[in-house]
Short mmCIF file of C-alpha atoms in Angstrom, two decimals:
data_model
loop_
_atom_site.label_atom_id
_atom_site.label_comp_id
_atom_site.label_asym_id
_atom_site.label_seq_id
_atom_site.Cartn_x
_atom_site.Cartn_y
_atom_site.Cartn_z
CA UNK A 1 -24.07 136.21 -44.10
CA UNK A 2 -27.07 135.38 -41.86
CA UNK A 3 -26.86 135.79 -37.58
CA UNK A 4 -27.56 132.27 -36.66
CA UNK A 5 -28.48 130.89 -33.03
CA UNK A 6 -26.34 127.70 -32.62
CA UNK A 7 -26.78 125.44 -29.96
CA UNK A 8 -23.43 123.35 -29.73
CA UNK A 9 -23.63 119.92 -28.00
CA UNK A 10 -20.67 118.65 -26.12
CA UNK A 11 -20.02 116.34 -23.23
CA UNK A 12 -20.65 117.47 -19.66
CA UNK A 13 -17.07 117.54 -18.67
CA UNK A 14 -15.59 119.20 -21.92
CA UNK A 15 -17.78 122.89 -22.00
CA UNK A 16 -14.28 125.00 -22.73
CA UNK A 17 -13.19 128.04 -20.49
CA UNK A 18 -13.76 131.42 -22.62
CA UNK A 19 -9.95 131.79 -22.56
CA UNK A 20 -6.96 129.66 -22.73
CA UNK A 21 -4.56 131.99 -22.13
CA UNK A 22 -1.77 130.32 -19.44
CA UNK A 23 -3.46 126.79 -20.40
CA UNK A 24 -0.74 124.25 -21.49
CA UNK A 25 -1.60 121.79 -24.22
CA UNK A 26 -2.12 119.07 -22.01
CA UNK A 27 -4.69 120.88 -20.80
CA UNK A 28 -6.36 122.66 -23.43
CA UNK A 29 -6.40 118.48 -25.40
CA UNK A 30 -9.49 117.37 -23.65
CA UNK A 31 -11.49 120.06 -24.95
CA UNK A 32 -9.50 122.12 -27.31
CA UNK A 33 -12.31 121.26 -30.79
CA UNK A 34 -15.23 122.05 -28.77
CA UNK A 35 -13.23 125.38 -27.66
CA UNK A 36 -12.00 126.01 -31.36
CA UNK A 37 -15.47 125.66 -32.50
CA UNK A 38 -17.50 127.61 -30.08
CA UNK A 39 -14.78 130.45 -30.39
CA UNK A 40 -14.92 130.22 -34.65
CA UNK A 41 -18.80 130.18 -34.39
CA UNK A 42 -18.44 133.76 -32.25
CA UNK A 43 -15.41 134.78 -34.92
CA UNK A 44 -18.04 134.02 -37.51
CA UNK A 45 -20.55 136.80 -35.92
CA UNK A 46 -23.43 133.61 -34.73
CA UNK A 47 -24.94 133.50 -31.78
CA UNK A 48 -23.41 130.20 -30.46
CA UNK A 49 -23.34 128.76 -26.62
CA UNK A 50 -22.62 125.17 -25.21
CA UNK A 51 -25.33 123.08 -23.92
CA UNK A 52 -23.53 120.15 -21.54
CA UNK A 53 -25.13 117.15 -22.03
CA UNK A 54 -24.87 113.55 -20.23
CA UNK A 55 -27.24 111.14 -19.67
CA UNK A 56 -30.38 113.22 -20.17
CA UNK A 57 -32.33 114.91 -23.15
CA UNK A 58 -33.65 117.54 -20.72
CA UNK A 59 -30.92 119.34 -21.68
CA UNK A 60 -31.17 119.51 -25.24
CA UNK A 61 -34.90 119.86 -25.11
CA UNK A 62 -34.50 123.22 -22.96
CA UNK A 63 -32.04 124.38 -25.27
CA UNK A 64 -33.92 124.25 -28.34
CA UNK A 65 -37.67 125.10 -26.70
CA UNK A 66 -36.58 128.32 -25.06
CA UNK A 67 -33.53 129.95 -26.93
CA UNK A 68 -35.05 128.31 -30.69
CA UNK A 69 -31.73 127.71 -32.22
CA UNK A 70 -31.27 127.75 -36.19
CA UNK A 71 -29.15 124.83 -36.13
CA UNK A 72 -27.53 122.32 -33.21
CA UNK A 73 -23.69 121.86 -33.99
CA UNK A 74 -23.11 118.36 -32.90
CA UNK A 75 -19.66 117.51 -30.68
CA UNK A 76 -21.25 114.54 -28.83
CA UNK A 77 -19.48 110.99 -29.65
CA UNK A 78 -21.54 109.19 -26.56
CA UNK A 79 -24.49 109.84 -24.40
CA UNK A 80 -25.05 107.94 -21.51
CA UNK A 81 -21.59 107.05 -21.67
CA UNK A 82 -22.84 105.09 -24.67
CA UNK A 83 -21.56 105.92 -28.03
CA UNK A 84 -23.60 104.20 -30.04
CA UNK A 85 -26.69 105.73 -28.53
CA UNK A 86 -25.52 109.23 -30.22
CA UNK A 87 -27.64 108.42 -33.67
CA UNK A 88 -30.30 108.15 -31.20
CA UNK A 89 -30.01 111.54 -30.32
CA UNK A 90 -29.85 112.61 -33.11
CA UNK A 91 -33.52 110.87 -33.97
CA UNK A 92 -34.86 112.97 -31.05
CA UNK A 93 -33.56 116.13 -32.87
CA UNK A 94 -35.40 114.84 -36.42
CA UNK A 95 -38.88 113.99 -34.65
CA UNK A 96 -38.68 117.31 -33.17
CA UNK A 97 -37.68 119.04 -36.41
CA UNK A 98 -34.55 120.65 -35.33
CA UNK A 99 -31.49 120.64 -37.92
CA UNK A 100 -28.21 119.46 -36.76
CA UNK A 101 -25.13 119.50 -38.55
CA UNK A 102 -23.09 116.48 -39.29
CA UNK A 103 -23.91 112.34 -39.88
CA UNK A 104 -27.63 111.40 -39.84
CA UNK A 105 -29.10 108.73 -37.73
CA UNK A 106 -28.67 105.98 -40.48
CA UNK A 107 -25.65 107.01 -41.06
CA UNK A 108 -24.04 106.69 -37.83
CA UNK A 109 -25.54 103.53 -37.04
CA UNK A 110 -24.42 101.96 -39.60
CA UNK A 111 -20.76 103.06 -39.56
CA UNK A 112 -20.47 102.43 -35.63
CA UNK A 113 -21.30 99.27 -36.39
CA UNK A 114 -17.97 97.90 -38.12
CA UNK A 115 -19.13 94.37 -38.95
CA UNK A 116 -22.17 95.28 -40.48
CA UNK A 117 -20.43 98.13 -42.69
CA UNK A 118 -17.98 95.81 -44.02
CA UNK A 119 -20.39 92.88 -44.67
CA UNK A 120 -22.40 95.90 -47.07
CA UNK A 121 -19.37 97.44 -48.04
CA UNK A 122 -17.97 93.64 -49.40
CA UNK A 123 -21.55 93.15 -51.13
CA UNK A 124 -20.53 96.74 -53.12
CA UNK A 125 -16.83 95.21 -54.12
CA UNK A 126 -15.53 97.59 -52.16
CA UNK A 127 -12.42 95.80 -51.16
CA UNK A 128 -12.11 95.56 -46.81
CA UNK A 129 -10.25 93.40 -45.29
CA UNK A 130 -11.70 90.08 -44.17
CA UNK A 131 -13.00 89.92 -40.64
CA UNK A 132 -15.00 88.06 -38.21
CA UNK A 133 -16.66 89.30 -34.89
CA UNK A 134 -16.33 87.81 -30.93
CA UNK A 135 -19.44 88.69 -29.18
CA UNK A 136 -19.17 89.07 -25.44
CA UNK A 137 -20.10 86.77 -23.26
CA UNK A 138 -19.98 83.87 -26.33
CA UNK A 139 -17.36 81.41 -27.29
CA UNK A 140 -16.06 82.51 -30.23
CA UNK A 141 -14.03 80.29 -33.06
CA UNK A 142 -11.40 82.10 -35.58
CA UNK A 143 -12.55 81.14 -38.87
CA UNK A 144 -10.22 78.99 -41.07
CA UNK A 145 -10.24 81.28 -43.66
CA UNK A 146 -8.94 84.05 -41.62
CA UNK A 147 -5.23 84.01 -41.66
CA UNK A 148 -2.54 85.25 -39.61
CA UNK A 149 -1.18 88.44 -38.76
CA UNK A 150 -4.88 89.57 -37.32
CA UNK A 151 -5.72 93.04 -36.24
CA UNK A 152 -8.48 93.08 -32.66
CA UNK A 153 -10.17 96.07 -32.30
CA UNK A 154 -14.01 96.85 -30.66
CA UNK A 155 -16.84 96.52 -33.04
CA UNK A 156 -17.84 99.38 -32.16
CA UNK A 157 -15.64 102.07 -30.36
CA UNK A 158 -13.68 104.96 -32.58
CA UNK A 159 -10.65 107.47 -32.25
CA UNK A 160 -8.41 104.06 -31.92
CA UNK A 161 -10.05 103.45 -28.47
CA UNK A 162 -8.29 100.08 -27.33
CA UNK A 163 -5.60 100.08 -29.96
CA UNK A 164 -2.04 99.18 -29.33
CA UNK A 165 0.82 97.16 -30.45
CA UNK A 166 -0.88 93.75 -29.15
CA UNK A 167 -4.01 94.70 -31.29
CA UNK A 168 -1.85 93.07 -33.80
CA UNK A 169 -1.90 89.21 -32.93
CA UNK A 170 -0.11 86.11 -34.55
CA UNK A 171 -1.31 82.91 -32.87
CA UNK A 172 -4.57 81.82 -31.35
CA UNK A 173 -3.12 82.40 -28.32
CA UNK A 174 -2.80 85.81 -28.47
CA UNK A 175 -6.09 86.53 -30.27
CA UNK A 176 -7.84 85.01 -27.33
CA UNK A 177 -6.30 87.18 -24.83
CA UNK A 178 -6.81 90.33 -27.30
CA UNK A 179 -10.98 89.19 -27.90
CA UNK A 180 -10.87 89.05 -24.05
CA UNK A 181 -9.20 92.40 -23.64
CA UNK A 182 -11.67 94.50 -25.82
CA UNK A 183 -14.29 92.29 -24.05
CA UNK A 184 -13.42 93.03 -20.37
CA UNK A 185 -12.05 96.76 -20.65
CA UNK A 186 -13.90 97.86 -23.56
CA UNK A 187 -17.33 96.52 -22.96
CA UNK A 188 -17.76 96.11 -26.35
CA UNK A 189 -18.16 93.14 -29.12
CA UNK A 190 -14.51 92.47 -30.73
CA UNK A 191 -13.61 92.13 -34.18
CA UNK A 192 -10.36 89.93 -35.42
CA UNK A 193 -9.55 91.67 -39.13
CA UNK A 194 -7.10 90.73 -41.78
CA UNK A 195 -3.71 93.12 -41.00
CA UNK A 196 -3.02 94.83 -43.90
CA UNK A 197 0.19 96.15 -44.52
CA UNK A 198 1.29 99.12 -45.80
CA UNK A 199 1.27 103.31 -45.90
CA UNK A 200 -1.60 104.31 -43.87
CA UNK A 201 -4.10 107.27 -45.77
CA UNK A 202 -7.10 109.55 -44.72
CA UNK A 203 -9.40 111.35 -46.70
CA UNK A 204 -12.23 113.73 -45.81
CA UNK A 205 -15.34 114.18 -47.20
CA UNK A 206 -17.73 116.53 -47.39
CA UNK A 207 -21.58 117.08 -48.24
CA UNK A 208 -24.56 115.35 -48.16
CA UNK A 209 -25.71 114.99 -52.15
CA UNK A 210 -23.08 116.72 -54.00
CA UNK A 211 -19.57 115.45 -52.56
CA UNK A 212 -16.04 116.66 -52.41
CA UNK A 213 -13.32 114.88 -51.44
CA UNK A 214 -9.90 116.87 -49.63
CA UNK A 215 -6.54 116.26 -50.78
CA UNK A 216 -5.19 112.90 -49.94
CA UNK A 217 -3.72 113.00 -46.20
CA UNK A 218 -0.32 110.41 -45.06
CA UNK A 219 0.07 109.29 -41.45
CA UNK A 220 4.01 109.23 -40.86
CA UNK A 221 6.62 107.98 -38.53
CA UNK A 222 10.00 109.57 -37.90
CA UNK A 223 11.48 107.65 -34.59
CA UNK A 224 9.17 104.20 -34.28
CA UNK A 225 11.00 102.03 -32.49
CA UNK A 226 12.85 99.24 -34.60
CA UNK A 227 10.20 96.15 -35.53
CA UNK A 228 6.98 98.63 -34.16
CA UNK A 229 4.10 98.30 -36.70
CA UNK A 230 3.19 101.58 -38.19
CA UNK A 231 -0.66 101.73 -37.11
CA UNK A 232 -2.49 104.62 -35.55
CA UNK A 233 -2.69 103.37 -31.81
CA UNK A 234 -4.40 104.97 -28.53
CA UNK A 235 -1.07 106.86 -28.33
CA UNK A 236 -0.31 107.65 -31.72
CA UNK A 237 -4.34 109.12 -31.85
CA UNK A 238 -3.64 110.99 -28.15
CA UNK A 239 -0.54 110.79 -26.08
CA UNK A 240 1.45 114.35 -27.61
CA UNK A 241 4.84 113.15 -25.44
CA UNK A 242 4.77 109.60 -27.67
CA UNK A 243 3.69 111.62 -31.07
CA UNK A 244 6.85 113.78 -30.35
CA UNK A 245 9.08 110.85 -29.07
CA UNK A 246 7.55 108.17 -32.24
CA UNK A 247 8.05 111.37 -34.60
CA UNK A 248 4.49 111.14 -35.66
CA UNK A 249 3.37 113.39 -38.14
CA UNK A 250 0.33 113.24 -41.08
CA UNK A 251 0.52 115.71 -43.75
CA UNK A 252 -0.57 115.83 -47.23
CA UNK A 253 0.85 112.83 -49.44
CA UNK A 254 3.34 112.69 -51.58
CA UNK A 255 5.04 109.81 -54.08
CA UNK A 256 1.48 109.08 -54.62
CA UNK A 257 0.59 108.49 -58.36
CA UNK A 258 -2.80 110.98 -59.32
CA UNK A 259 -4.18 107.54 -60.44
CA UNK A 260 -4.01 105.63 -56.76
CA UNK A 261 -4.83 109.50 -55.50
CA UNK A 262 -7.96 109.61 -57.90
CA UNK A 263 -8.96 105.90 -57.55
CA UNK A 264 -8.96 106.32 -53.46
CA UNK A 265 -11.02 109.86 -53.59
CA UNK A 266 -13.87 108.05 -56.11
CA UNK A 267 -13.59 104.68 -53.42
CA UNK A 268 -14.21 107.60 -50.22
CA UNK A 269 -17.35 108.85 -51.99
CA UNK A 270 -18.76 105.44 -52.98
CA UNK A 271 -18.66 104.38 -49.16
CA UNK A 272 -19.99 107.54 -47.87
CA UNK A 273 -23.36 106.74 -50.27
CA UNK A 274 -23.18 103.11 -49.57
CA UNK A 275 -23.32 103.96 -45.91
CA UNK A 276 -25.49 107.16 -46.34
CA UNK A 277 -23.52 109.15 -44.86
CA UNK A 278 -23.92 113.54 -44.62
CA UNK A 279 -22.01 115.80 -43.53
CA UNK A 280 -18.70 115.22 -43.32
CA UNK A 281 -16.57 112.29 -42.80
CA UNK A 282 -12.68 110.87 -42.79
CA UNK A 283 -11.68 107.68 -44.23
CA UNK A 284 -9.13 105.85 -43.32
CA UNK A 285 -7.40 103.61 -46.45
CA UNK A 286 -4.52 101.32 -46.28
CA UNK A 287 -2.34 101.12 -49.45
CA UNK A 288 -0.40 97.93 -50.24
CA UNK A 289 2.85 97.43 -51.87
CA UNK A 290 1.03 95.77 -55.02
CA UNK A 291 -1.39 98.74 -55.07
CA UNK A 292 -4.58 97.46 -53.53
CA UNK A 293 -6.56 100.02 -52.01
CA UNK A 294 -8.31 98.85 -48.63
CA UNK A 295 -11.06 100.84 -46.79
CA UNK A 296 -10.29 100.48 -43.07
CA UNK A 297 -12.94 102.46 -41.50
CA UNK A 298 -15.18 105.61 -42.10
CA UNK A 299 -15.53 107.73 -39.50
CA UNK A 300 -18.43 109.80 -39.73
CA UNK A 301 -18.15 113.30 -37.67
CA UNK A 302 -14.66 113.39 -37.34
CA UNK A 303 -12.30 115.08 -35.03
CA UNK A 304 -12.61 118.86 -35.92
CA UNK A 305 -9.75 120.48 -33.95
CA UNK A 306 -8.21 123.33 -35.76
CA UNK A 307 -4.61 121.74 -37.16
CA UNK A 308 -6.16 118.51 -37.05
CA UNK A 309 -6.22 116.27 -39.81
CA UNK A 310 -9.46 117.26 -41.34
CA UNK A 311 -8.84 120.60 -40.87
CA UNK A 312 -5.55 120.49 -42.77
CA UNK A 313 -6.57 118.79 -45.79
CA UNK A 314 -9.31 121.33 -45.95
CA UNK A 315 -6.69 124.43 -45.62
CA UNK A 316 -4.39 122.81 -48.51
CA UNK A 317 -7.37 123.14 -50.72
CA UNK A 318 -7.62 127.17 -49.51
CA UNK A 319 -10.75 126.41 -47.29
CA UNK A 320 -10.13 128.46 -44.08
CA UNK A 321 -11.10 127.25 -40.71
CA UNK A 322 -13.92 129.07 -40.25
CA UNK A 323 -15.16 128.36 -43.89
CA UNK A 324 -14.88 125.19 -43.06
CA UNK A 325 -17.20 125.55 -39.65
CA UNK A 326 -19.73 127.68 -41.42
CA UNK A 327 -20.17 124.90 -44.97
CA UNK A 328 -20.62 122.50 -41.83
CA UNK A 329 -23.36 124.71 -40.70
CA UNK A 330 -24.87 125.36 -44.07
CA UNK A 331 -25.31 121.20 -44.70
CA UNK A 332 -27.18 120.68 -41.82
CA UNK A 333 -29.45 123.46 -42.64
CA UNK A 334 -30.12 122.00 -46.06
CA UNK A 335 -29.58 118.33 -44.92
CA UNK A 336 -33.35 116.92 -46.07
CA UNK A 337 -35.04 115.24 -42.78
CA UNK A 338 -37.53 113.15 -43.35
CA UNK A 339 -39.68 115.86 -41.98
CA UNK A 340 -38.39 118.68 -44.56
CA UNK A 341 -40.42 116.13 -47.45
#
């Protein structure tokens, strides 16, 4: 296997310590993928180092003008403090013909943007749930056709940012004071989605032309408290005290006929073209009791934490970690910029 140079962005505040030995796991969260990475990268005999990045492409300009990496392993999810201005990073690295590893420009836009990827993915028949979007700082009006239970989330944040409990509304009432919620302490456009009921699924995928799907993943709960929707909130996504108190657990599903399990891998890799996605990705599926498949999101560049979700699915099939970290590598060296033509 080739020595490469890797140049591994990551937020400002989460460049890992070489070590974590004493570190409790509260402490090692913030920053334990970037760590697992950067240490996997070294395991894998590359030449990998961080380059801290905020609000400023100086940064990444240095990094790949005077040390010439192979590839840039991408951690960011914001710039600026902006998360939707990452594809535009991304952009910088194609006009200066860099590879990267993960979602392309296109790709990311259009799946941070959860409106717009529904309103193509509906055009494709691929069934979402029906939605409409509050823009800040504009009276909105719930549409008649949208019925309750509604689900609010931000139009545009990920990783379950703003979820809770009261993301699930009833009345107009509360979907006011939800729309004004994501407005005021989100800073983001809101969108009010059908709730759809039912066991909660994630699949990865991975590639850019030639796709494979990993094993069909379950998100479980042991101890939820009596009457508590089962929905992956802020907490359920990050708090570890409420994962061990809610019994939260994902793992590999079961009592899950190969047909559903076949027709929700072939509806994973039909989004990830629709959107153009590369890379890798996790989608997120809801299941009803009648058997209707619903896309909830894709989330292109997903969490890559060793034990994480992605991760896991990708073990079951006998794909170690650091196999894992290096096929990452290899598709964004053969991802085809619009430069590479």
């Amino acid at each position: 296997m080739k020595k490469l140079r890797v140049a591994v962005l990551m937020l400002e505040g989460l460049v890992p310590p070489d070590s974590i030995e004493g570190l409790s796991d509260k402490e090692i969260a913030p920053w334990r993928t970037e760590y697992d990475v950067l240490t996997t990268l070294h395991e894998l005999g590359h030449e990998a180092w961080p380059v801290a990045v905020s609000d400023d492409l100086g940064a990444i300009r240095m990094a790949c003008t005077k040390r010439k990496p192979h590839v840039v392993f991408n951690l960011l999810e914001e710039f600026h403090g902006v998360r939707i201005y990452v594809p535009y990073v991304l952009g910088y690295l194609e006009l200066i013909r860099q590879p990267y590893t993960g979602c392309n420009p296109r790709g990311l836009i259009l799946t941070h943007n959860k409106a717009l990827a529904n309103r193509i993915l509906r055009s494709h028949r691929i069934r979402v749930p029906n939605s409409t979007v509050f823009p800040r700082e504009r009276r909105g009006r719930r549409p008649r056709r949208l019925e309750f239970p509604l689900f609010v989330k931000s139009a545009t944040e990920h990783g379950s940012e703003g979820i809770a409990h009261a993301s699930i509304v009833h009345d107009d009432d509360e979907l006011r004071k939800r729309v004004e919620f994501v407005h005021d302490q989100l800073g983001t456009d809101a969108v009010a989605e059908q709730y759809i009921a039912g066991r909660e699924f994630y699949i990865g995928v991975i590639g850019n032309r030639r796709l494979q799907t990993f094993p069909v993943w379950e998100l479980l709960f042991e101890n939820l408290a009596k009457g508590a929707p089962e929905i992956a909130t802020s907490k359920v996504k990050w708090d570890l005290n409420y994962q061990k108190k809610s019994g939260v657990t994902t793992q590999k599903a079961t009592n899950l006929p190969s047909e559903v399990q076949t027709r929700m891998q072939r509806t994973c890799k039909r989004v990830y073209r629709i959107l153009e996605q590369s890379g890798y990705a996790r989608m997120d599926l809801r299941l009803t009791p009648q058997g209707e498949i619903y896309l909830l999101e894709s989330n292109p560049n997903p969490q890559l934490e060793y034990g994480e979700d992605f991760a896991e699915s990708a073990e079951s099939l006998g794909v170690t970690y650091a196999q894992l970290i290096q096929r990452i590598l290899n598709l964004g060296l053969r991802y085809q910029a619009g430069w590479k033509e």
